[in-house]
XYZ file of C-alpha atoms in Angstrom:
742
model
C -2.393 -55.379 -73.625
C 0.789 -54.158 -72.009
C 2.722 -56.823 -70.269
C 3.151 -54.936 -66.933
C -0.680 -54.692 -66.690
C -1.233 -58.335 -67.678
C 1.156 -59.405 -64.816
C -0.576 -57.013 -62.279
C -1.938 -58.909 -59.233
C -4.905 -58.280 -57.111
C -3.654 -57.771 -53.623
C -4.857 -59.270 -50.264
C -7.640 -61.510 -51.843
C -7.392 -65.130 -50.754
C -6.128 -67.156 -53.707
C -8.357 -70.047 -52.634
C -11.454 -67.736 -52.890
C -11.274 -67.756 -56.619
C -12.498 -71.443 -56.675
C -15.524 -70.652 -54.500
C -18.874 -69.673 -55.738
C -19.533 -65.908 -56.076
C -21.711 -65.604 -52.920
C -18.875 -67.127 -50.737
C -16.289 -64.690 -52.281
C -18.766 -61.787 -51.773
C -19.243 -62.566 -48.112
C -15.477 -63.402 -47.591
C -14.606 -59.968 -48.990
C -17.286 -58.088 -47.046
C -15.931 -59.700 -43.748
C -12.553 -57.958 -44.490
C -13.855 -54.415 -45.333
C -14.313 -51.468 -43.112
C -17.551 -49.401 -43.263
C -15.799 -46.679 -45.332
C -14.667 -49.338 -47.752
C -18.106 -50.763 -48.092
C -19.591 -47.288 -48.755
C -16.785 -46.769 -51.385
C -18.682 -49.577 -53.270
C -21.760 -47.614 -53.046
C -20.693 -44.548 -55.031
C -20.018 -43.806 -58.706
C -18.033 -40.707 -59.663
C -17.575 -39.021 -63.045
C -14.260 -39.158 -64.943
C -14.725 -35.501 -65.324
C -13.504 -35.081 -61.809
C -9.973 -35.533 -63.269
C -9.030 -38.639 -65.325
C -6.802 -38.136 -68.431
C -3.922 -39.158 -70.407
C -0.773 -36.940 -70.820
C 1.205 -36.690 -74.079
C 3.141 -39.649 -73.116
C 0.116 -41.818 -72.760
C 0.449 -42.050 -68.948
C -2.414 -41.807 -66.504
C -3.131 -38.256 -64.840
C -5.395 -38.035 -61.835
C -6.528 -34.971 -59.962
C -6.191 -34.887 -56.254
C -9.866 -34.389 -56.041
C -10.405 -37.544 -57.843
C -7.848 -39.535 -55.707
C -9.822 -38.376 -52.525
C -13.054 -39.627 -53.969
C -11.738 -43.076 -54.552
C -9.299 -43.464 -51.703
C -11.616 -46.057 -49.958
C -12.577 -47.686 -53.135
C -15.340 -47.011 -55.632
C -18.383 -48.786 -57.288
C -17.517 -47.301 -60.546
C -16.480 -44.332 -62.795
C -18.708 -42.745 -65.251
C -17.419 -42.425 -69.004
C -13.636 -42.712 -68.686
C -12.045 -42.401 -72.080
C -15.343 -41.364 -73.710
C -13.618 -38.697 -76.080
C -10.785 -41.090 -76.887
C -10.455 -43.454 -79.880
C -10.932 -47.164 -78.966
C -7.282 -48.113 -78.354
C -6.469 -45.047 -76.163
C -9.783 -45.650 -74.286
C -8.640 -49.227 -73.592
C -5.341 -47.980 -72.342
C -6.569 -45.127 -70.014
C -9.079 -47.626 -68.548
C -6.470 -50.252 -67.999
C -4.217 -47.731 -66.354
C -7.215 -46.387 -64.218
C -8.146 -49.947 -63.345
C -4.553 -50.639 -62.254
C -4.589 -47.596 -59.975
C -7.905 -48.514 -58.442
C -6.660 -52.193 -57.785
C -3.270 -51.229 -56.449
C -4.625 -48.343 -54.193
C -7.378 -50.654 -52.732
C -6.488 -52.505 -49.419
C -8.424 -55.534 -50.851
C -7.591 -55.002 -54.613
C -11.221 -54.229 -55.570
C -11.576 -53.135 -59.163
C -13.974 -50.517 -60.425
C -16.867 -50.742 -62.918
C -16.634 -48.267 -65.824
C -19.891 -47.056 -67.031
C -21.297 -45.788 -70.274
C -24.636 -44.869 -71.987
C -26.012 -46.425 -75.176
C -28.559 -44.350 -77.070
C -26.819 -44.455 -80.466
C -24.449 -47.409 -79.631
C -21.748 -46.896 -77.212
C -21.610 -43.250 -76.033
C -18.048 -42.683 -76.944
C -15.652 -41.758 -79.732
C -14.767 -44.143 -82.463
C -17.745 -46.543 -81.771
C -20.368 -47.583 -84.309
C -23.302 -45.040 -84.571
C -26.398 -47.238 -84.448
C -30.043 -45.727 -84.679
C -31.772 -44.734 -81.582
C -33.975 -47.142 -79.462
C -37.230 -45.664 -81.044
C -35.950 -46.678 -84.594
C -35.082 -50.211 -83.313
C -38.703 -50.492 -82.028
C -39.966 -49.500 -85.467
C -38.217 -52.489 -86.914
C -40.479 -54.631 -84.686
C -37.632 -57.178 -84.919
C -36.226 -58.377 -81.620
C -33.711 -60.558 -83.097
C -32.191 -57.458 -84.966
C -32.305 -55.539 -81.722
C -30.462 -58.315 -79.799
C -27.783 -58.370 -82.558
C -27.263 -54.692 -82.410
C -26.914 -54.553 -78.760
C -24.720 -57.403 -78.732
C -22.330 -55.429 -80.785
C -22.885 -52.500 -78.460
C -21.813 -54.792 -75.718
C -18.677 -56.094 -77.479
C -17.518 -52.523 -78.453
C -17.907 -51.228 -75.018
C -16.026 -53.987 -73.327
C -13.249 -53.763 -75.764
C -12.620 -50.175 -74.638
C -12.566 -51.334 -70.885
C -16.194 -50.542 -70.156
C -18.188 -52.880 -67.950
C -21.877 -51.396 -67.536
C -24.240 -49.112 -69.598
C -26.975 -47.061 -68.088
C -29.240 -48.520 -70.661
C -31.781 -49.653 -71.958
C -34.929 -47.652 -71.089
C -37.949 -49.816 -70.257
C -40.137 -46.647 -69.949
C -43.354 -46.358 -71.890
C -43.397 -43.140 -73.850
C -46.922 -41.940 -74.547
C -46.484 -38.224 -74.526
C -44.358 -36.677 -77.331
C -43.977 -33.375 -75.524
C -41.369 -35.240 -73.538
C -37.925 -34.677 -75.018
C -36.501 -38.071 -74.307
C -39.051 -39.831 -76.330
C -36.567 -41.370 -78.830
C -34.435 -42.925 -75.972
C -37.200 -45.530 -75.357
C -38.886 -48.164 -77.340
C -42.456 -46.729 -77.867
C -45.908 -46.644 -76.274
C -46.925 -50.198 -75.892
C -46.193 -52.487 -73.034
C -45.727 -55.638 -75.031
C -43.464 -54.060 -77.825
C -41.394 -52.375 -75.075
C -41.059 -55.515 -73.102
C -39.734 -57.495 -76.223
C -37.355 -54.833 -77.276
C -36.031 -54.327 -73.748
C -35.544 -58.150 -73.183
C -33.625 -58.304 -76.582
C -31.496 -55.192 -75.719
C -30.446 -56.651 -72.296
C -29.739 -60.068 -73.533
C -27.579 -58.582 -76.356
C -25.478 -56.104 -74.385
C -24.927 -58.861 -71.738
C -23.987 -61.430 -74.241
C -27.101 -63.525 -73.078
C -25.246 -63.762 -69.783
C -22.530 -65.869 -71.128
C -20.360 -62.802 -72.147
C -20.500 -60.827 -68.990
C -17.102 -61.921 -67.671
C -15.321 -61.295 -70.705
C -16.725 -59.896 -74.042
C -19.787 -57.970 -73.004
C -20.952 -55.475 -70.445
C -23.850 -55.391 -67.913
C -27.164 -53.492 -68.474
C -28.677 -51.034 -66.066
C -32.391 -50.923 -67.163
C -34.134 -47.734 -66.377
C -35.943 -45.575 -65.081
C -37.783 -47.559 -62.322
C -40.653 -46.900 -62.592
C -43.108 -44.502 -64.430
C -40.542 -41.962 -65.805
C -42.187 -41.677 -69.072
C -45.522 -40.596 -67.650
C -44.282 -37.235 -66.224
C -47.204 -34.736 -66.188
C -47.114 -32.472 -69.079
C -44.256 -34.282 -70.631
C -41.755 -32.167 -68.547
C -38.650 -33.758 -67.228
C -38.801 -34.026 -63.348
C -42.423 -33.422 -63.211
C -44.581 -35.453 -60.922
C -46.037 -38.997 -62.001
C -49.553 -40.057 -61.266
C -50.411 -43.788 -62.210
C -53.077 -45.883 -60.929
C -51.911 -48.867 -59.040
C -53.786 -51.130 -61.577
C -52.119 -49.464 -64.592
C -48.718 -49.635 -62.836
C -48.975 -53.361 -62.501
C -50.658 -54.016 -65.850
C -48.767 -51.518 -68.112
C -45.733 -49.861 -66.535
C -44.059 -52.647 -64.583
C -44.008 -55.619 -67.111
C -41.000 -54.413 -69.149
C -38.859 -54.059 -65.882
C -40.146 -57.325 -64.552
C -39.083 -59.071 -67.802
C -35.725 -57.300 -67.929
C -35.212 -58.747 -64.339
C -36.597 -62.296 -64.787
C -36.225 -62.959 -68.492
C -33.005 -61.156 -69.406
C -31.396 -60.917 -65.887
C -30.378 -57.288 -66.086
C -27.459 -56.705 -63.908
C -28.503 -53.298 -62.614
C -31.765 -51.173 -62.252
C -31.609 -47.295 -62.070
C -34.487 -45.596 -60.223
C -36.698 -42.806 -61.814
C -35.925 -39.232 -61.306
C -39.463 -38.539 -60.471
C -42.058 -39.582 -57.818
C -44.769 -42.207 -58.093
C -48.127 -40.975 -56.892
C -46.278 -38.631 -54.321
C -43.652 -41.131 -53.145
C -40.188 -40.313 -54.525
C -38.810 -43.223 -56.475
C -35.329 -43.008 -54.749
C -37.026 -43.323 -51.497
C -39.646 -45.883 -52.274
C -39.135 -49.029 -50.312
C -42.245 -50.643 -51.778
C -40.876 -50.125 -55.335
C -37.168 -50.943 -54.799
C -37.477 -53.553 -52.220
C -40.867 -55.268 -52.005
C -41.487 -55.276 -55.780
C -37.986 -55.623 -57.284
C -36.306 -57.859 -54.784
C -38.984 -59.718 -52.832
C -41.449 -60.198 -55.541
C -39.326 -60.398 -58.612
C -36.132 -61.908 -57.072
C -33.777 -59.244 -58.400
C -30.215 -59.635 -57.063
C -28.267 -57.081 -58.959
C -27.590 -53.571 -57.701
C -29.745 -50.481 -57.952
C -28.166 -47.154 -58.770
C -29.566 -43.560 -58.497
C -30.042 -41.441 -61.472
C -27.720 -38.441 -61.491
C -27.604 -36.887 -58.061
C -31.087 -38.148 -57.139
C -30.379 -39.224 -53.632
C -29.419 -35.777 -52.805
C -32.420 -34.559 -54.577
C -34.625 -36.196 -52.008
C -33.560 -33.293 -49.952
C -33.002 -30.310 -52.111
C -35.466 -30.897 -54.937
C -38.187 -33.475 -53.769
C -38.216 -32.112 -50.318
C -39.031 -35.423 -48.737
C -35.955 -35.177 -46.390
C -34.990 -32.225 -44.347
C -31.130 -32.521 -45.139
C -28.552 -34.722 -46.610
C -28.189 -37.075 -43.726
C -32.022 -37.846 -44.062
C -31.725 -38.137 -47.760
C -29.060 -40.748 -47.386
C -31.035 -42.660 -44.859
C -34.186 -42.621 -46.932
C -32.376 -43.743 -50.146
C -30.425 -46.619 -48.234
C -33.572 -47.816 -46.309
C -35.698 -47.865 -49.461
C -33.157 -50.044 -51.410
C -30.828 -47.709 -53.228
C -27.507 -49.309 -53.445
C -25.264 -46.780 -55.344
C -25.274 -43.039 -55.215
C -24.390 -41.546 -58.706
C -22.234 -38.619 -58.705
C -23.291 -36.922 -55.457
C -20.561 -36.073 -52.968
C -22.859 -35.157 -50.136
C -24.971 -38.164 -49.281
C -23.748 -41.551 -49.124
C -20.308 -40.180 -48.190
C -22.037 -39.584 -44.864
C -22.932 -43.168 -44.348
C -19.806 -44.102 -42.292
C -20.674 -41.462 -39.721
C -24.429 -42.078 -39.869
C -23.606 -45.767 -39.093
C -22.162 -44.682 -35.772
C -25.404 -42.984 -34.839
C -27.626 -45.473 -36.481
C -26.174 -49.037 -36.275
C -29.280 -50.561 -37.676
C -28.100 -49.424 -41.097
C -24.891 -51.534 -41.102
C -26.750 -54.539 -42.445
C -28.092 -52.480 -45.197
C -24.647 -51.069 -46.019
C -23.543 -54.648 -46.172
C -26.280 -55.738 -48.520
C -25.734 -52.733 -50.820
C -22.016 -53.108 -51.070
C -22.449 -56.901 -51.524
C -24.872 -56.352 -54.445
C -22.138 -54.287 -56.124
C -19.340 -56.689 -55.459
C -21.520 -59.492 -56.678
C -22.025 -57.704 -60.043
C -18.043 -57.145 -60.243
C -17.553 -60.829 -59.610
C -20.188 -61.561 -62.204
C -18.323 -59.342 -64.829
C -15.088 -61.216 -64.135
C -13.423 -58.072 -62.812
C -11.596 -59.739 -59.978
C -10.018 -62.428 -62.203
C -9.372 -60.193 -65.293
C -9.888 -56.680 -64.939
C -8.084 -55.406 -67.975
C -8.610 -55.504 -71.728
C -6.541 -56.231 -74.733
C -5.880 -52.665 -75.887
C -4.814 -53.786 -79.478
C -8.218 -55.633 -80.155
C -10.248 -52.560 -79.631
C -9.843 -50.906 -82.976
C -10.627 -54.270 -84.706
C -13.889 -54.708 -82.684
C -15.129 -50.962 -83.021
C -16.523 -50.167 -86.359
C -15.772 -53.266 -87.802
C -17.109 -54.001 -91.429
C -19.604 -56.269 -89.847
C -20.675 -53.801 -87.261
C -21.240 -51.148 -89.954
C -23.207 -53.581 -92.041
C -25.391 -54.325 -89.071
C -25.916 -50.445 -88.559
C -27.211 -50.426 -92.265
C -29.337 -53.360 -91.785
C -31.092 -51.772 -88.749
C -31.581 -48.480 -90.342
C -33.123 -50.373 -93.411
C -35.373 -52.411 -91.195
C -36.691 -49.556 -89.263
C -37.830 -47.217 -92.064
C -41.587 -46.664 -92.076
C -43.389 -45.950 -95.402
C -46.465 -43.885 -94.305
C -47.659 -42.775 -97.746
C -47.097 -43.571 -101.407
C -49.534 -41.839 -103.715
C -49.791 -43.478 -107.005
C -46.849 -45.570 -106.432
C -44.297 -42.762 -106.836
C -41.930 -44.838 -104.914
C -39.619 -46.344 -105.621
C -38.009 -43.878 -107.821
C -37.064 -44.758 -111.270
C -33.705 -43.311 -112.719
C -35.308 -43.325 -116.043
C -38.183 -41.014 -114.888
C -36.259 -38.970 -112.232
C -32.681 -38.439 -113.436
C -32.393 -35.332 -111.374
C -33.284 -35.314 -107.686
C -33.197 -32.316 -105.414
C -32.163 -32.969 -101.711
C -33.394 -30.148 -99.480
C -34.745 -29.254 -96.074
C -33.327 -28.340 -92.582
C -32.875 -32.035 -91.705
C -30.303 -32.572 -94.552
C -26.884 -33.538 -93.170
C -23.466 -33.003 -94.371
C -23.159 -36.685 -95.287
C -26.531 -36.986 -97.133
C -25.490 -36.037 -100.635
C -22.389 -38.385 -100.679
C -24.495 -41.274 -99.265
C -27.249 -40.811 -101.770
C -24.861 -40.678 -104.633
C -23.156 -43.866 -103.568
C -26.435 -45.683 -103.182
C -28.033 -44.475 -106.328
C -25.079 -44.716 -108.657
C -24.060 -42.283 -111.602
C -27.502 -42.574 -113.496
C -29.085 -39.971 -111.031
C -27.762 -36.425 -110.667
C -28.442 -35.001 -107.164
C -28.756 -31.189 -106.218
C -28.416 -30.571 -102.505
C -29.320 -27.432 -100.406
C -30.185 -27.532 -96.714
C -31.822 -24.092 -96.905
C -32.014 -23.091 -93.159
C -31.603 -24.575 -89.753
C -34.320 -24.852 -87.159
C -32.671 -23.215 -84.382
C -29.478 -21.224 -83.382
C -27.853 -24.385 -82.359
C -27.364 -23.485 -78.644
C -27.518 -26.794 -77.023
C -28.987 -25.872 -73.596
C -31.627 -23.175 -74.403
C -31.909 -22.980 -78.176
C -33.938 -20.165 -80.007
C -36.049 -20.973 -82.920
C -34.934 -19.172 -85.986
C -37.489 -16.659 -87.293
C -39.120 -16.738 -90.698
C -37.023 -13.568 -91.744
C -33.864 -15.565 -90.605
C -34.932 -18.540 -92.847
C -36.254 -16.734 -95.848
C -33.077 -16.532 -97.879
C -32.311 -20.159 -97.336
C -35.693 -21.187 -98.131
C -35.512 -19.305 -101.422
C -32.282 -21.308 -102.244
C -33.989 -24.638 -101.375
C -36.961 -23.854 -103.777
C -34.410 -22.628 -106.442
C -32.798 -25.981 -106.094
C -35.884 -27.985 -106.323
C -37.050 -26.229 -109.434
C -34.136 -27.604 -111.405
C -34.857 -31.228 -110.468
C -37.504 -34.009 -111.551
C -38.528 -34.689 -107.929
C -37.634 -33.389 -104.540
C -36.661 -35.259 -101.416
C -37.747 -32.972 -98.465
C -35.946 -33.605 -95.154
C -38.013 -32.221 -92.325
C -38.892 -32.872 -88.849
C -36.771 -32.205 -85.647
C -33.279 -32.627 -84.441
C -30.936 -33.020 -81.337
C -31.725 -29.245 -80.566
C -35.537 -29.451 -80.620
C -36.040 -32.710 -78.753
C -33.615 -33.651 -75.941
C -33.175 -34.291 -72.289
C -34.014 -31.404 -70.124
C -31.164 -31.468 -67.542
C -31.862 -30.558 -63.964
C -30.936 -26.788 -63.879
C -29.212 -25.697 -67.089
C -31.163 -27.086 -70.039
C -34.714 -27.467 -71.528
C -35.672 -30.158 -74.050
C -39.498 -30.625 -73.775
C -41.948 -28.898 -76.001
C -45.659 -27.813 -75.665
C -46.319 -28.325 -79.414
C -45.760 -31.275 -81.627
C -46.318 -29.333 -84.850
C -43.445 -28.817 -87.226
C -41.268 -26.045 -86.309
C -40.274 -22.731 -88.021
C -40.616 -22.324 -91.792
C -40.788 -26.169 -92.664
C -44.535 -26.201 -93.694
C -44.147 -22.962 -95.797
C -41.089 -24.708 -97.508
C -43.304 -27.819 -98.369
C -46.043 -25.703 -99.821
C -43.583 -23.694 -101.925
C -42.097 -27.077 -103.235
C -45.492 -28.574 -103.973
C -46.383 -25.470 -105.970
C -43.472 -26.327 -108.437
C -45.775 -29.202 -109.579
C -43.109 -31.896 -109.067
C -43.357 -34.950 -106.752
C -42.382 -34.120 -103.332
C -41.255 -37.070 -101.169
C -40.948 -36.253 -97.503
C -38.334 -37.957 -95.284
C -39.293 -37.250 -91.655
C -36.413 -37.239 -89.168
C -37.319 -36.597 -85.622
C -37.010 -37.638 -82.004
C -40.595 -37.087 -80.846
C -43.969 -37.816 -82.636
C -44.971 -35.026 -84.868
C -48.363 -33.917 -86.209
C -47.868 -33.667 -89.879
C -51.390 -33.153 -91.156
C -50.630 -30.936 -94.232
C -47.871 -33.173 -95.201
C -49.883 -36.319 -94.818
C -52.639 -34.814 -97.024
C -50.523 -33.308 -99.758
C -47.171 -35.098 -99.934
C -46.716 -37.514 -102.788
C -44.925 -40.046 -100.386
C -43.585 -40.086 -96.838
C -40.790 -42.014 -95.279
C -40.711 -41.948 -91.493
C -37.007 -42.295 -90.618
C -37.214 -41.294 -86.925
C -33.602 -40.639 -85.905
C -31.355 -43.138 -87.823
C -27.713 -43.918 -87.322
C -24.660 -43.127 -89.427
C -25.897 -45.475 -92.235
C -29.304 -43.728 -92.127
C -29.009 -41.663 -95.264
C -27.710 -44.567 -97.256
C -30.613 -46.760 -95.972
C -33.129 -43.942 -97.013
C -31.550 -43.718 -100.471
C -31.531 -47.436 -100.982
C -35.331 -47.524 -100.054
C -36.337 -44.586 -102.137
C -34.657 -46.137 -105.265
C -36.079 -49.641 -104.694
C -32.932 -51.510 -103.424
C -34.752 -52.217 -100.292
C -38.494 -52.654 -99.449
C -39.690 -50.673 -96.308
C -40.903 -52.912 -93.520
C -41.016 -50.742 -90.476
C -44.141 -50.259 -88.431
C -45.021 -47.289 -86.089
C -44.050 -47.878 -82.469
C -46.335 -44.973 -81.471
C -49.688 -43.726 -82.534
C -49.507 -40.454 -84.623
C -52.074 -37.790 -83.529
C -53.504 -35.069 -85.578
C -52.937 -32.539 -82.724
C -51.397 -32.504 -79.295
C -54.919 -31.695 -78.028
C -55.722 -35.412 -78.445
C -53.532 -36.362 -75.603
C -53.727 -39.112 -74.424
C -53.729 -40.856 -77.787
C -52.058 -44.122 -77.264
C -53.981 -46.785 -79.008
C -54.615 -49.074 -75.836
C -56.586 -46.420 -73.803
C -59.588 -47.651 -71.917
C -62.337 -48.390 -74.485
C -64.692 -45.688 -72.940
C -62.133 -43.057 -73.958
C -63.297 -43.470 -77.659
C -66.914 -42.702 -76.966
C -66.523 -39.079 -78.010
C -64.434 -37.255 -80.450
C -63.586 -33.495 -80.529
C -65.568 -30.692 -82.226
C -64.341 -29.398 -85.499
C -61.684 -32.063 -86.295
C -61.509 -35.568 -87.757
C -61.601 -38.154 -85.155
C -59.022 -40.859 -84.625
C -55.144 -40.815 -85.278
C -53.368 -39.519 -88.171
C -51.712 -42.932 -88.316
C -52.426 -45.684 -85.964
C -50.046 -47.711 -83.992
C -48.372 -50.550 -85.943
C -49.010 -49.004 -89.187
C -46.542 -49.108 -92.076
C -46.952 -49.590 -95.825
C -44.705 -51.610 -98.318
C -43.781 -51.639 -101.905
C -45.441 -54.962 -102.170
C -48.893 -56.104 -101.026
C -49.757 -58.525 -98.151
C -53.199 -60.269 -98.003
C -54.486 -61.750 -94.645
C -57.199 -64.574 -94.676
C -58.559 -67.396 -92.773
C -58.031 -66.383 -89.135
C -58.703 -69.508 -87.087
C -58.634 -70.302 -83.440
C -57.760 -73.917 -82.128
C -60.757 -73.666 -79.782
C -63.719 -71.582 -79.365
C -63.858 -72.269 -75.552
C -61.169 -72.996 -72.938
C -61.083 -73.494 -69.281
C -59.618 -70.634 -67.329
C -55.845 -71.418 -67.251
C -55.634 -73.072 -70.531
C -54.120 -71.905 -73.785
C -55.146 -72.069 -77.475
C -53.559 -70.977 -80.622
C -54.438 -68.621 -83.413
C -53.362 -68.837 -86.982
C -53.720 -66.840 -90.260
C -52.687 -67.256 -93.701
C -50.501 -64.356 -95.054
C -49.745 -64.047 -98.724
C -47.383 -61.775 -100.608
C -49.640 -60.714 -103.518
C -47.388 -58.119 -104.951
C -44.353 -58.318 -107.256
C -41.550 -57.756 -104.771
C -40.130 -59.813 -101.976
C -40.930 -58.007 -98.661
C -41.354 -58.271 -94.818
C -44.527 -57.878 -92.920
C -45.124 -57.494 -89.135
C -48.102 -59.693 -88.251
C -49.597 -58.375 -85.069
C -51.974 -60.043 -82.620
C -54.311 -57.869 -80.354
C -56.674 -59.099 -77.571
C -59.809 -57.367 -76.655
C -61.642 -58.190 -73.374
C -65.175 -56.793 -74.111
C -66.412 -57.174 -70.334
C -64.442 -57.150 -67.147
C -64.697 -56.389 -63.504
C -62.786 -53.257 -64.523
C -63.068 -51.092 -67.432
C -60.741 -52.611 -70.128
C -58.490 -51.114 -72.817
C -59.803 -51.102 -76.315
C -57.291 -53.629 -77.284
C -53.781 -54.559 -76.317
C -50.950 -56.031 -78.409
C -49.913 -59.438 -77.204
C -47.836 -60.922 -79.792
C -46.079 -60.033 -83.294
C -43.840 -61.638 -85.666
C -41.727 -60.297 -88.816
C -42.326 -62.592 -91.673
C -40.364 -62.395 -94.961
C -42.271 -63.572 -98.148
C -41.252 -63.958 -101.780
C -43.912 -62.756 -104.321
C -46.795 -65.144 -104.366
C -45.617 -66.918 -101.399
C -47.887 -67.924 -98.519
C -47.154 -68.822 -94.959
C -49.421 -69.771 -92.247
C -48.458 -67.654 -89.024
C -49.372 -69.190 -85.600
C -49.524 -67.665 -82.336
C -50.033 -69.377 -78.939
C -52.422 -67.374 -76.685
C -51.327 -68.091 -73.126
C -53.261 -67.338 -69.848
C -50.947 -64.396 -69.084
C -51.872 -62.667 -72.395
C -55.460 -62.721 -71.032
C -54.821 -61.749 -67.491
C -55.588 -58.344 -65.971
C -55.701 -56.769 -62.455
C -59.323 -57.146 -61.520
C -61.615 -54.992 -59.150
C -59.954 -56.913 -56.191
C -56.505 -55.852 -57.336
C -55.624 -59.508 -58.041
C -54.043 -60.280 -61.468
C -55.773 -63.160 -63.091
C -57.889 -64.446 -66.110
C -61.418 -63.503 -65.671
C -64.031 -65.593 -67.177
C -65.931 -64.389 -70.217
C -65.620 -63.628 -73.978
C -62.333 -62.518 -75.634
C -61.713 -61.061 -79.160
C -58.548 -61.896 -81.113
C -57.462 -59.508 -83.817
C -54.660 -60.285 -86.168
C -53.572 -58.009 -88.955
C -51.151 -55.430 -90.172
C -51.768 -52.576 -87.692
C -53.868 -51.972 -84.653
C -56.764 -50.939 -87.008
C -56.354 -53.275 -90.038
C -57.266 -56.546 -88.513
C -59.368 -59.827 -88.820
C -61.296 -61.025 -85.799
C -62.286 -64.231 -84.134
C -63.698 -64.797 -80.678
C -63.550 -67.462 -77.892
C -64.868 -67.900 -74.424
C -62.986 -68.578 -70.995
C -65.097 -70.752 -68.700
């Protein structure tokens, strides 16, 4: 770090305060601040307002930006995002120095990023998306990935990330599906806890090496009607408590997330950004959250001009503040009004103090008052280190799901398949090189993308017509005709599944069928009479009925990171044994919606006319190159008193010829309750590695919380009666045993 920055001091802060507990420091600082300065700590602005480096490497700020931060600021979104790590660290040090030296009390700012593929900035490790990490069913791996995300972000001078998502995603029409960890409450909970602990350095790294998490979107965002961003959300109070809230509660109480972001939408008619019950009664009074809440982009203003639950910006600001919203993200027309509103409504001054105090507390926890700067020279060593790239490869390998392997066509043998065609619209520029490096010189590859899916317009993409794809399709078929086997890359990309921003972009889809000419290409390749191995890359669940029926093998890769194609090649050629499991049920058609495996059991009474019932692939499904045998499911007791625990154990044997990993999954059925219960619910899982012929006994503790539900009286408790324990390799392939609670 530059010497002049290292020697910069924080002005006007009591030197004795540094020895005081955080709460004393927060209160002492608040007592010195004006209302305008407190409100400054309740706003985040974007670096696009005018933060840059000139050719000499000096900070350049627009006059507009200076005006926005003249009374101090909670934070800045994405400063230095397009710069390499060392330059990003420099601009953030300089920006921090400006904020500190131009604040009457020397208050630093929090610099905020996003983390969907690692740190959302140039020169960082490109990890796979959260849905891929969920497919690994490996919380330890997830924590290690997010630990590296936290380290890379902090080295650049960042302090918070608006991630991870704790939403349940059960509607694949929703364009943001891959940003979250799947459809199941327990799986999402464990992934979110691992992610928050990782990025925050398990709490120990917050003040130096890691960043804080802002868990989002609180709550129910994934349940938007029709799968359309910004649409309404209707969730019963019982399902909210039992299914939607647990991942957020765990993020608060188990992982100690530093921040919570409210949901864009409403919740049963109440706008989440104006929901006192949600943001104050549940989050703070029931769960004990003492971090800060932040709006999603512009959403306090949208209480007025979109949600129409406030008549003007003043009412929107008051509604958000009184509900429990601490920080206004981006908007320049709502919380900026609070100083004037405080003169008219003095009762809001304690709420302003509380909100500003929550932000200041986070800054103290992040160590910003004691050490607001980072070592610029260290950033290049931390970002994209060899260990980080190896971790990216490990996470991609661990998340690949083998959906089909007809007649053991995989792994491919160079002796039988010396020439392999790589074709299809999801083929990337680096795919050929990564396959060549992974497979070695004994295999010859021929690559031909053929065609794209859309015209590549990011906001409103157009689907290419069959006529526009015809020439490329012929090239792909011709390339495949010269090979022993074909690896077909199909699915969807960043243009066909993405966030539908407020007023200038779409990203949701009414269909989950394969787009464009992809199915035609598949049939043309099958007609060549050679093995076709499908690699499915996508950001939303896709119905792949024809591929499932006719492909020789299918690898579900979701949307892997920069090491993804290397991981796929290694898996196809047997250098790695696939161990991923589906984090979402795969339907046959969008008409089956809802189709998550844990629906109420009465939903399974009837199927649909003229189609096979059930999912195409069940939740938790995933094959391996080796074989696993489950036997001898035993419960420690067949009857327990209400409030007691028991254990379930099962013997797992690798009966194949290769070492491999298996995800052992435990589900609970509650056959009779005071309310209609789900068919089954995942309650525990463990990823086990076994050598050929090796047997391990896997034991789970079944606790009262795993048996509890919100009953007819809206009290969450364990109801007496029979329970069924299911343990197996997926939600459908299980052994069963029963016990009774008395």
